[in-house]
PDB file of C-alpha atoms and ligand atoms in Angstrom:
ATOM      1  CA  MET V   1       4.057  -5.691  20.820  1.00  0.00           C
ATOM      2  CA  ASN V   2       5.570  -7.550  23.750  1.00  0.00           C
ATOM      3  CA  VAL V   3       7.788 -10.440  22.736  1.00  0.00           C
ATOM      4  CA  ALA V   4       9.331 -11.150  26.168  1.00  0.00           C
ATOM      5  CA  GLN V   5       8.009 -14.717  26.332  1.00  0.00           C
ATOM      6  CA  VAL V   6       9.130 -15.621  22.814  1.00  0.00           C
ATOM      7  CA  ARG V   7      12.436 -13.880  23.191  1.00  0.00           C
ATOM      8  CA  ARG V   8      13.495 -16.081  26.133  1.00  0.00           C
ATOM      9  CA  THR V   9      12.528 -19.517  24.864  1.00  0.00           C
ATOM     10  CA  SER V  10      13.777 -21.186  21.705  1.00  0.00           C
ATOM     11  CA  GLY V  11      10.974 -22.709  19.680  1.00  0.00           C
ATOM     12  CA  GLU V  12       8.366 -20.605  21.431  1.00  0.00           C
ATOM     13  CA  SER V  13       5.802 -18.874  19.293  1.00  0.00           C
ATOM     14  CA  ILE V  14       3.042 -16.391  19.869  1.00  0.00           C
ATOM     15  CA  HIS V  15       0.200 -15.019  17.779  1.00  0.00           C
ATOM     16  CA  PHE V  16      -0.718 -11.353  17.677  1.00  0.00           C
ATOM     17  CA  ASP V  17      -4.024 -10.060  16.422  1.00  0.00           C
ATOM     18  CA  VAL V  18      -3.982  -6.295  16.590  1.00  0.00           C
ATOM     19  CA  VAL V  19      -6.381  -3.676  15.310  1.00  0.00           C
ATOM     20  CA  GLU V  20      -5.028  -0.170  15.309  1.00  0.00           C
ATOM     21  CA  ASN V  21      -6.068   3.183  13.928  1.00  0.00           C
ATOM     22  CA  PHE V  22      -3.438   4.901  11.853  1.00  0.00           C
ATOM     23  CA  SER V  23      -3.385   8.661  11.302  1.00  0.00           C
ATOM     24  CA  PRO V  24      -3.686  10.172   7.842  1.00  0.00           C
ATOM     25  CA  PHE V  25      -0.373  10.686   6.094  1.00  0.00           C
ATOM     26  CA  GLU V  26       1.140  12.574   3.207  1.00  0.00           C
ATOM     27  CA  LEU V  27       3.238  11.193   0.448  1.00  0.00           C
ATOM     28  CA  GLY V  28       4.735  13.683  -1.948  1.00  0.00           C
ATOM     29  CA  THR V  29       1.870  15.957  -2.863  1.00  0.00           C
ATOM     30  CA  GLU V  30      -0.853  13.427  -2.082  1.00  0.00           C
ATOM     31  CA  SER V  31      -2.563  12.929   1.240  1.00  0.00           C
ATOM     32  CA  PHE V  32      -4.113   9.658   2.325  1.00  0.00           C
ATOM     33  CA  SER V  33      -6.459   8.675   5.098  1.00  0.00           C
ATOM     34  CA  PHE V  34      -7.610   5.285   6.285  1.00  0.00           C
ATOM     35  CA  SER V  35     -11.236   4.313   5.842  1.00  0.00           C
ATOM     36  CA  ALA V  36     -10.752   1.248   8.055  1.00  0.00           C
ATOM     37  CA  PRO V  37      -8.484   0.415  11.001  1.00  0.00           C
ATOM     38  CA  VAL V  38      -5.290  -1.458  10.271  1.00  0.00           C
ATOM     39  CA  HIS V  39      -5.742  -5.127  11.145  1.00  0.00           C
ATOM     40  CA  VAL V  40      -2.483  -6.974  11.700  1.00  0.00           C
ATOM     41  CA  GLN V  41      -2.213 -10.709  12.311  1.00  0.00           C
ATOM     42  CA  LEU V  42       1.250 -11.943  13.105  1.00  0.00           C
ATOM     43  CA  GLN V  43       2.943 -15.160  14.059  1.00  0.00           C
ATOM     44  CA  VAL V  44       6.134 -14.598  16.043  1.00  0.00           C
ATOM     45  CA  ILE V  45       8.549 -17.524  16.340  1.00  0.00           C
ATOM     46  CA  ASN V  46      11.849 -17.884  18.160  1.00  0.00           C
ATOM     47  CA  THR V  47      14.211 -19.847  15.886  1.00  0.00           C
ATOM     48  CA  ASN V  48      17.066 -19.646  18.390  1.00  0.00           C
ATOM     49  CA  LYS V  49      18.985 -17.402  16.033  1.00  0.00           C
ATOM     50  CA  ALA V  50      16.344 -14.766  15.560  1.00  0.00           C
ATOM     51  CA  VAL V  51      12.699 -14.005  16.030  1.00  0.00           C
ATOM     52  CA  LEU V  52      10.718 -14.481  12.844  1.00  0.00           C
ATOM     53  CA  VAL V  53       7.628 -12.404  12.346  1.00  0.00           C
ATOM     54  CA  SER V  54       5.196 -13.223   9.574  1.00  0.00           C
ATOM     55  CA  GLY V  55       1.596 -12.492   8.870  1.00  0.00           C
ATOM     56  CA  THR V  56      -0.749 -10.142   7.107  1.00  0.00           C
ATOM     57  CA  ILE V  57      -1.731  -6.495   7.159  1.00  0.00           C
ATOM     58  CA  GLU V  58      -5.254  -5.555   6.133  1.00  0.00           C
ATOM     59  CA  THR V  59      -6.804  -2.135   5.829  1.00  0.00           C
ATOM     60  CA  GLU V  60      -8.564   0.258   3.490  1.00  0.00           C
ATOM     61  CA  LEU V  61      -7.380   3.616   2.262  1.00  0.00           C
ATOM     62  CA  LYS V  62      -9.540   6.461   1.109  1.00  0.00           C
ATOM     63  CA  VAL V  63      -8.054   7.500  -2.222  1.00  0.00           C
ATOM     64  CA  ILE V  64      -8.935   9.456  -5.331  1.00  0.00           C
ATOM     65  CA  CYS V  65      -9.355   7.668  -8.653  1.00  0.00           C
ATOM     66  CA  GLY V  66      -6.682   8.819 -11.102  1.00  0.00           C
ATOM     67  CA  ARG V  67      -9.147   8.671 -14.018  1.00  0.00           C
ATOM     68  CA  CYS V  68     -12.495  10.017 -12.764  1.00  0.00           C
ATOM     69  CA  LEU V  69     -11.215  11.875  -9.671  1.00  0.00           C
ATOM     70  CA  GLU V  70     -13.926  10.325  -7.456  1.00  0.00           C
ATOM     71  CA  PRO V  71     -12.911   9.168  -3.953  1.00  0.00           C
ATOM     72  CA  PHE V  72     -13.149   5.443  -3.263  1.00  0.00           C
ATOM     73  CA  ASP V  73     -11.976   2.875  -0.719  1.00  0.00           C
ATOM     74  CA  TYR V  74      -8.887   0.990  -1.788  1.00  0.00           C
ATOM     75  CA  PRO V  75      -8.461  -2.330   0.045  1.00  0.00           C
ATOM     76  CA  LEU V  76      -4.957  -3.386   0.999  1.00  0.00           C
ATOM     77  CA  ASN V  77      -4.098  -6.906   2.011  1.00  0.00           C
ATOM     78  CA  LEU V  78      -0.409  -7.588   2.205  1.00  0.00           C
ATOM     79  CA  PRO V  79       1.942 -10.167   3.555  1.00  0.00           C
ATOM     80  CA  TYR V  80       4.281  -9.051   6.287  1.00  0.00           C
ATOM     81  CA  GLN V  81       7.628 -10.578   7.115  1.00  0.00           C
ATOM     82  CA  ASP V  82      10.416  -9.504   9.386  1.00  0.00           C
ATOM     83  CA  GLU V  83      13.370 -11.011  11.145  1.00  0.00           C
ATOM     84  CA  TRP V  84      14.772  -9.679  14.371  1.00  0.00           C
ATOM     85  CA  ALA V  85      18.151 -11.027  15.312  1.00  0.00           C
ATOM     86  CA  PHE V  86      19.333 -11.530  18.898  1.00  0.00           C
ATOM     87  CA  PRO V  87      22.317  -9.259  19.564  1.00  0.00           C
ATOM     88  CA  ALA V  88      24.512 -12.235  20.596  1.00  0.00           C
ATOM     89  CA  GLN V  89      23.856 -14.084  17.314  1.00  0.00           C
ATOM     90  CA  ALA V  90      23.659 -11.099  15.040  1.00  0.00           C
ATOM     91  CA  THR V  91      26.303 -11.556  12.407  1.00  0.00           C
ATOM     92  CA  GLU V  92      26.936  -8.829   9.878  1.00  0.00           C
ATOM     93  CA  GLU V  93      25.396 -11.034   7.221  1.00  0.00           C
ATOM     94  CA  LEU V  94      22.227 -11.550   9.229  1.00  0.00           C
ATOM     95  CA  LEU V  95      21.891  -7.854   9.920  1.00  0.00           C
ATOM     96  CA  GLU V  96      21.781  -7.106   6.218  1.00  0.00           C
ATOM     97  CA  SER V  97      18.236  -8.381   6.181  1.00  0.00           C
ATOM     98  CA  ALA V  98      17.326  -8.497   9.853  1.00  0.00           C
ATOM     99  CA  LEU V  99      16.716  -5.919  12.550  1.00  0.00           C
ATOM    100  CA  LEU V 100      18.262  -6.105  15.970  1.00  0.00           C
ATOM    101  CA  LEU V 101      16.045  -7.299  18.814  1.00  0.00           C
ATOM    102  CA  GLU V 102      17.216  -5.454  21.887  1.00  0.00           C
ATOM    103  CA  LYS V 103      14.111  -5.148  24.026  1.00  0.00           C
ATOM    104  CA  ASP V 104      11.011  -7.093  24.996  1.00  0.00           C
ATOM    105  CA  GLU V 105       8.826  -4.340  23.620  1.00  0.00           C
ATOM    106  CA  VAL V 106       8.890  -3.875  19.890  1.00  0.00           C
ATOM    107  CA  ASP V 107       7.103  -1.072  18.134  1.00  0.00           C
ATOM    108  CA  ILE V 108       6.190  -2.378  14.731  1.00  0.00           C
ATOM    109  CA  SER V 109       3.836   0.417  13.664  1.00  0.00           C
ATOM    110  CA  GLN V 110       6.626   2.144  11.772  1.00  0.00           C
ATOM    111  CA  ARG V 111       7.511  -1.105   9.985  1.00  0.00           C
ATOM    112  CA  ILE V 112       3.878  -1.724   9.126  1.00  0.00           C
ATOM    113  CA  PHE V 113       3.518   1.793   7.827  1.00  0.00           C
ATOM    114  CA  GLU V 114       6.590   1.337   5.610  1.00  0.00           C
ATOM    115  CA  GLN V 115       5.131  -1.853   4.153  1.00  0.00           C
ATOM    116  CA  LEU V 116       1.845  -0.113   3.419  1.00  0.00           C
ATOM    117  CA  VAL V 117       3.561   2.741   1.633  1.00  0.00           C
ATOM    118  CA  LEU V 118       5.676   0.335  -0.432  1.00  0.00           C
ATOM    119  CA  ALA V 119       2.539  -1.491  -1.541  1.00  0.00           C
ATOM    120  CA  LEU V 120       0.782   1.586  -2.880  1.00  0.00           C
ATOM    121  CA  PRO V 121       0.410   1.736  -6.652  1.00  0.00           C
ATOM    122  CA  MET V 122       1.601   4.749  -8.664  1.00  0.00           C
ATOM    123  CA  LYS V 123      -1.971   5.462  -9.624  1.00  0.00           C
ATOM    124  CA  PHE V 124      -5.276   4.396  -8.087  1.00  0.00           C
ATOM    125  CA  VAL V 125      -8.093   3.436 -10.436  1.00  0.00           C
ATOM    126  CA  CYS V 126     -11.584   2.861  -9.002  1.00  0.00           C
ATOM    127  CA  SER V 127     -12.313   0.089 -11.481  1.00  0.00           C
ATOM    128  CA  GLU V 128     -10.765  -1.327 -14.645  1.00  0.00           C
ATOM    129  CA  GLU V 129     -13.905  -0.153 -16.464  1.00  0.00           C
ATOM    130  CA  CYS V 130     -13.626   3.426 -15.202  1.00  0.00           C
ATOM    131  CA  GLN V 131     -14.288   5.742 -18.159  1.00  0.00           C
ATOM    132  CA  GLY V 132     -12.614   8.753 -16.576  1.00  0.00           C
ATOM    133  CA  LEU V 133     -13.456  12.334 -17.372  1.00  0.00           C
ATOM    134  CA  CYS V 134     -14.244  13.871 -20.749  1.00  0.00           C
ATOM    135  CA  LEU V 135     -11.170  15.826 -21.790  1.00  0.00           C
ATOM    136  CA  THR V 136     -13.339  18.509 -23.344  1.00  0.00           C
ATOM    137  CA  CYS V 137     -16.130  19.215 -20.844  1.00  0.00           C
ATOM    138  CA  GLY V 138     -14.861  17.431 -17.737  1.00  0.00           C
ATOM    139  CA  ALA V 139     -18.000  15.301 -17.335  1.00  0.00           C
ATOM    140  CA  ASN V 140     -17.605  12.076 -15.378  1.00  0.00           C
ATOM    141  CA  LEU V 141     -18.187   9.546 -18.156  1.00  0.00           C
ATOM    142  CA  ASN V 142     -19.108   6.846 -15.610  1.00  0.00           C
ATOM    143  CA  GLN V 143     -22.177   8.870 -14.674  1.00  0.00           C
ATOM    144  CA  THR V 144     -23.182  10.669 -17.834  1.00  0.00           C
ATOM    145  CA  LYS V 145     -22.605  10.538 -21.553  1.00  0.00           C
ATOM    146  CA  CYS V 146     -21.620  13.962 -22.759  1.00  0.00           C
ATOM    147  CA  SER V 147     -22.157  14.975 -26.366  1.00  0.00           C
ATOM    148  CA  CYS V 148     -18.710  16.327 -27.136  1.00  0.00           C
ATOM    149  CA  LYS V 149     -17.038  12.988 -27.652  1.00  0.00           C
ATOM    150  CA  GLU V 150     -17.587  12.749 -31.405  1.00  0.00           C
ATOM    151  CA  GLU V 151     -16.426  16.304 -31.978  1.00  0.00           C
ATOM    152  CA  VAL V 152     -12.965  15.636 -30.630  1.00  0.00           C
ATOM    153  CA  ILE V 153     -10.791  15.173 -33.677  1.00  0.00           C
ATOM    154  CA  ASP V 154      -7.153  14.261 -33.654  1.00  0.00           C
ATOM    155  CA  PRO V 155      -5.310  17.408 -34.875  1.00  0.00           C
ATOM    156  CA  ARG V 156      -3.354  15.309 -37.358  1.00  0.00           C
ATOM    157  CA  PHE V 157      -6.595  14.125 -39.009  1.00  0.00           C
ATOM    158  CA  ALA V 158      -7.931  17.676 -38.957  1.00  0.00           C
ATOM    159  CA  ALA V 159      -4.868  18.839 -40.894  1.00  0.00           C
ATOM    160  CA  LEU V 160      -5.262  15.958 -43.315  1.00  0.00           C
ATOM    161  CA  ALA V 161      -8.937  16.749 -43.867  1.00  0.00           C
ATOM    162  CA  LYS V 162      -8.053  20.363 -44.622  1.00  0.00           C
ATOM    163  CA  TRP V 163      -5.307  19.342 -47.031  1.00  0.00           C
ATOM    164  CA  GLN V 164      -7.705  16.985 -48.860  1.00  0.00           C
ATOM    165  CA  ALA V 165     -10.314  19.737 -49.072  1.00  0.00           C
ATOM    166  CA  ASN V 166      -7.805  22.065 -50.722  1.00  0.00           C
ATOM    167  CA  ASP V 167      -6.712  19.449 -53.212  1.00  0.00           C
TER     168      ASP V 167
HETATM  169 ZN1   ZN U   1     -12.629   6.140 -11.609  1.00  0.00          ZN
HETATM  170 ZN1   ZN U   2     -17.644  16.100 -22.851  1.00  0.00          ZN
END
């Protein structure tokens, strides 16, 4: 992203509309790939003290449902906000939340990637109604109804039933 024009003139603003392909990545033991390019729309404004960047990041990840283990596309649509301070105006206070703008060329892919990772949920679920897998036979309960469901008895009730039978 080239911010030369904005960097030199106070009050100047520029709009970026970028579509970029991101490589698959790993996070802990899970690996993720993108099922759509990353679409970034940003407004960059020179406030005289810093350059403010705000906009949205949109993409889709190919993930595995934590309940039924089927792959599905998980849409991500997040706000993006950054502040890059000019070295001359960069106070310690400002740098607590802002980055330092030292060049005309800014590579924001790393920042975008960080935002994406932060926005990921602990567990992906394909739909609120997802029935998951049968704990006994492993059948995908969204696709089939297995017959073992009624036979699963809570061990505590099983013990109680036995105790009552002995009584
Ligand atoms: Zn599911
Ligand atoms: Zn079953």
